[in-house]
Amino acid sequence: MTIAQIRDGIRGAVDGIASTNLRAVSYVPEKIQPPMAVVNFDGMDYDLVMGRGADVYRFVIEVYAGRTSEAAAQKFLDLLCEPSGTGSLKTVVEADT
């Protein structure tokens, strides 16, 4: 599996999280239009186990919700950061193996 395929898989899992209108993109767009999630590759560690047994890929999901002074945008981010539930980034990303 390539980095681009993993990035697209994460984007697909995040795009349209239940009960939100969050749009996800695989690469930084020319213009950010909140609410938007951008999947960024953050690096990797090679050969963590002997004989090419494991590599670790790190990705960061940056979410742009709106102006930080708006309570609604902050509550939206709170929902996405929950450890479980249909609006949780963690839940949707981990569900897509």
mmCIF file of C-alpha atoms in Angstrom:
data_model
loop_
_atom_site.group_PDB
_atom_site.id
_atom_site.type_symbol
_atom_site.label_atom_id
_atom_site.label_comp_id
_atom_site.label_asym_id
_atom_site.label_seq_id
_atom_site.Cartn_x
_atom_site.Cartn_y
_atom_site.Cartn_z
ATOM 1 C CA MET A 1 0.000 0.000 0.000
ATOM 2 C CA THR A 2 1.343 3.442 -0.908
ATOM 3 C CA ILE A 3 1.320 6.641 1.132
ATOM 4 C CA ALA A 4 -1.152 8.123 -1.369
ATOM 5 C CA GLN A 5 -3.519 5.141 -0.942
ATOM 6 C CA ILE A 6 -3.401 5.422 2.847
ATOM 7 C CA ARG A 7 -3.987 9.174 2.651
ATOM 8 C CA ASP A 8 -6.993 8.620 0.362
ATOM 9 C CA GLY A 9 -8.345 5.930 2.690
ATOM 10 C CA ILE A 10 -8.188 8.283 5.660
ATOM 11 C CA ARG A 11 -9.862 11.000 3.588
ATOM 12 C CA GLY A 12 -12.644 8.606 2.619
ATOM 13 C CA ALA A 13 -13.239 7.581 6.220
ATOM 14 C CA VAL A 14 -13.366 11.185 7.435
ATOM 15 C CA ASP A 15 -15.351 12.684 4.550
ATOM 16 C CA GLY A 16 -18.928 13.259 5.566
ATOM 17 C CA ILE A 17 -18.700 12.063 9.167
ATOM 18 C CA ALA A 18 -22.214 11.287 10.364
ATOM 19 C CA SER A 19 -24.356 14.322 11.220
ATOM 20 C CA THR A 20 -21.746 16.816 9.995
ATOM 21 C CA ASN A 21 -21.063 18.531 6.707
ATOM 22 C CA LEU A 22 -17.303 18.037 7.086
ATOM 23 C CA ARG A 23 -15.542 17.665 3.742
ATOM 24 C CA ALA A 24 -12.176 15.916 3.720
ATOM 25 C CA VAL A 25 -9.398 16.292 1.167
ATOM 26 C CA SER A 26 -6.254 14.227 0.621
ATOM 27 C CA TYR A 27 -3.972 17.185 -0.104
ATOM 28 C CA VAL A 28 -3.829 20.822 0.996
ATOM 29 C CA PRO A 29 -6.147 22.717 -1.357
ATOM 30 C CA GLU A 30 -5.464 26.137 -2.783
ATOM 31 C CA LYS A 31 -8.339 27.523 -0.718
ATOM 32 C CA ILE A 32 -9.579 26.273 2.662
ATOM 33 C CA GLN A 33 -13.383 26.300 2.923
ATOM 34 C CA PRO A 34 -14.533 25.316 6.431
ATOM 35 C CA PRO A 35 -15.667 22.915 7.612
ATOM 36 C CA MET A 36 -12.820 20.998 6.014
ATOM 37 C CA ALA A 37 -10.392 18.271 7.067
ATOM 38 C CA VAL A 38 -6.989 18.031 5.385
ATOM 39 C CA VAL A 39 -5.018 14.782 5.601
ATOM 40 C CA ASN A 40 -1.277 15.455 5.879
ATOM 41 C CA PHE A 41 1.561 12.923 5.852
ATOM 42 C CA ASP A 42 3.724 13.519 8.934
ATOM 43 C CA GLY A 43 6.551 11.045 8.363
ATOM 44 C CA MET A 44 7.387 7.426 8.974
ATOM 45 C CA ASP A 45 9.703 5.080 10.820
ATOM 46 C CA TYR A 46 11.194 2.236 8.779
ATOM 47 C CA ASP A 47 12.174 -1.275 9.861
ATOM 48 C CA LEU A 48 10.862 -1.291 13.427
ATOM 49 C CA VAL A 49 11.037 -5.093 13.410
ATOM 50 C CA MET A 50 13.807 -7.224 11.898
ATOM 51 C CA GLY A 51 13.572 -8.126 8.227
ATOM 52 C CA ARG A 52 11.224 -5.325 7.151
ATOM 53 C CA GLY A 53 8.621 -6.575 9.620
ATOM 54 C CA ALA A 54 7.001 -3.207 10.336
ATOM 55 C CA ASP A 55 6.962 0.390 9.210
ATOM 56 C CA VAL A 56 4.946 3.095 10.971
ATOM 57 C CA TYR A 57 3.269 5.828 8.933
ATOM 58 C CA ARG A 58 2.131 9.010 10.690
ATOM 59 C CA PHE A 59 -0.662 11.224 9.382
ATOM 60 C CA VAL A 60 -2.205 14.382 10.828
ATOM 61 C CA ILE A 61 -5.797 15.380 10.180
ATOM 62 C CA GLU A 62 -6.098 19.169 10.333
ATOM 63 C CA VAL A 63 -9.670 20.367 10.726
ATOM 64 C CA TYR A 64 -10.765 23.880 9.847
ATOM 65 C CA ALA A 65 -14.105 24.526 11.501
ATOM 66 C CA GLY A 66 -14.605 28.275 11.223
ATOM 67 C CA ARG A 67 -13.635 31.308 13.211
ATOM 68 C CA THR A 68 -12.198 30.412 16.596
ATOM 69 C CA SER A 69 -14.419 33.006 18.278
ATOM 70 C CA GLU A 70 -17.562 31.139 17.249
ATOM 71 C CA ALA A 71 -18.906 28.781 19.898
ATOM 72 C CA ALA A 72 -20.466 26.559 17.216
ATOM 73 C CA ALA A 73 -17.080 25.970 15.566
ATOM 74 C CA GLN A 74 -15.499 25.098 18.910
ATOM 75 C CA LYS A 75 -18.338 22.674 19.740
ATOM 76 C CA PHE A 76 -17.903 21.066 16.313
ATOM 77 C CA LEU A 77 -14.210 20.481 17.059
ATOM 78 C CA ASP A 78 -15.147 19.062 20.466
ATOM 79 C CA LEU A 79 -17.420 16.535 18.738
ATOM 80 C CA LEU A 80 -14.659 15.459 16.356
ATOM 81 C CA CYS A 81 -12.201 14.993 19.238
ATOM 82 C CA GLU A 82 -14.471 12.689 21.234
ATOM 83 C CA PRO A 83 -12.940 9.228 21.792
ATOM 84 C CA SER A 84 -16.066 7.466 20.487
ATOM 85 C CA GLY A 85 -19.352 8.067 18.720
ATOM 86 C CA THR A 86 -20.518 8.689 15.179
ATOM 87 C CA GLY A 87 -18.919 12.149 15.064
ATOM 88 C CA SER A 88 -15.523 11.003 16.362
ATOM 89 C CA LEU A 89 -12.486 11.197 14.047
ATOM 90 C CA LYS A 90 -10.882 8.411 16.061
ATOM 91 C CA THR A 91 -13.886 6.134 15.587
ATOM 92 C CA VAL A 92 -14.200 6.561 11.817
ATOM 93 C CA VAL A 93 -10.469 6.286 11.124
ATOM 94 C CA GLU A 94 -10.028 3.167 13.274
ATOM 95 C CA ALA A 95 -13.120 1.542 11.738
ATOM 96 C CA ASP A 96 -11.538 1.664 8.260
ATOM 97 C CA THR A 97 -8.851 -1.032 8.404
#
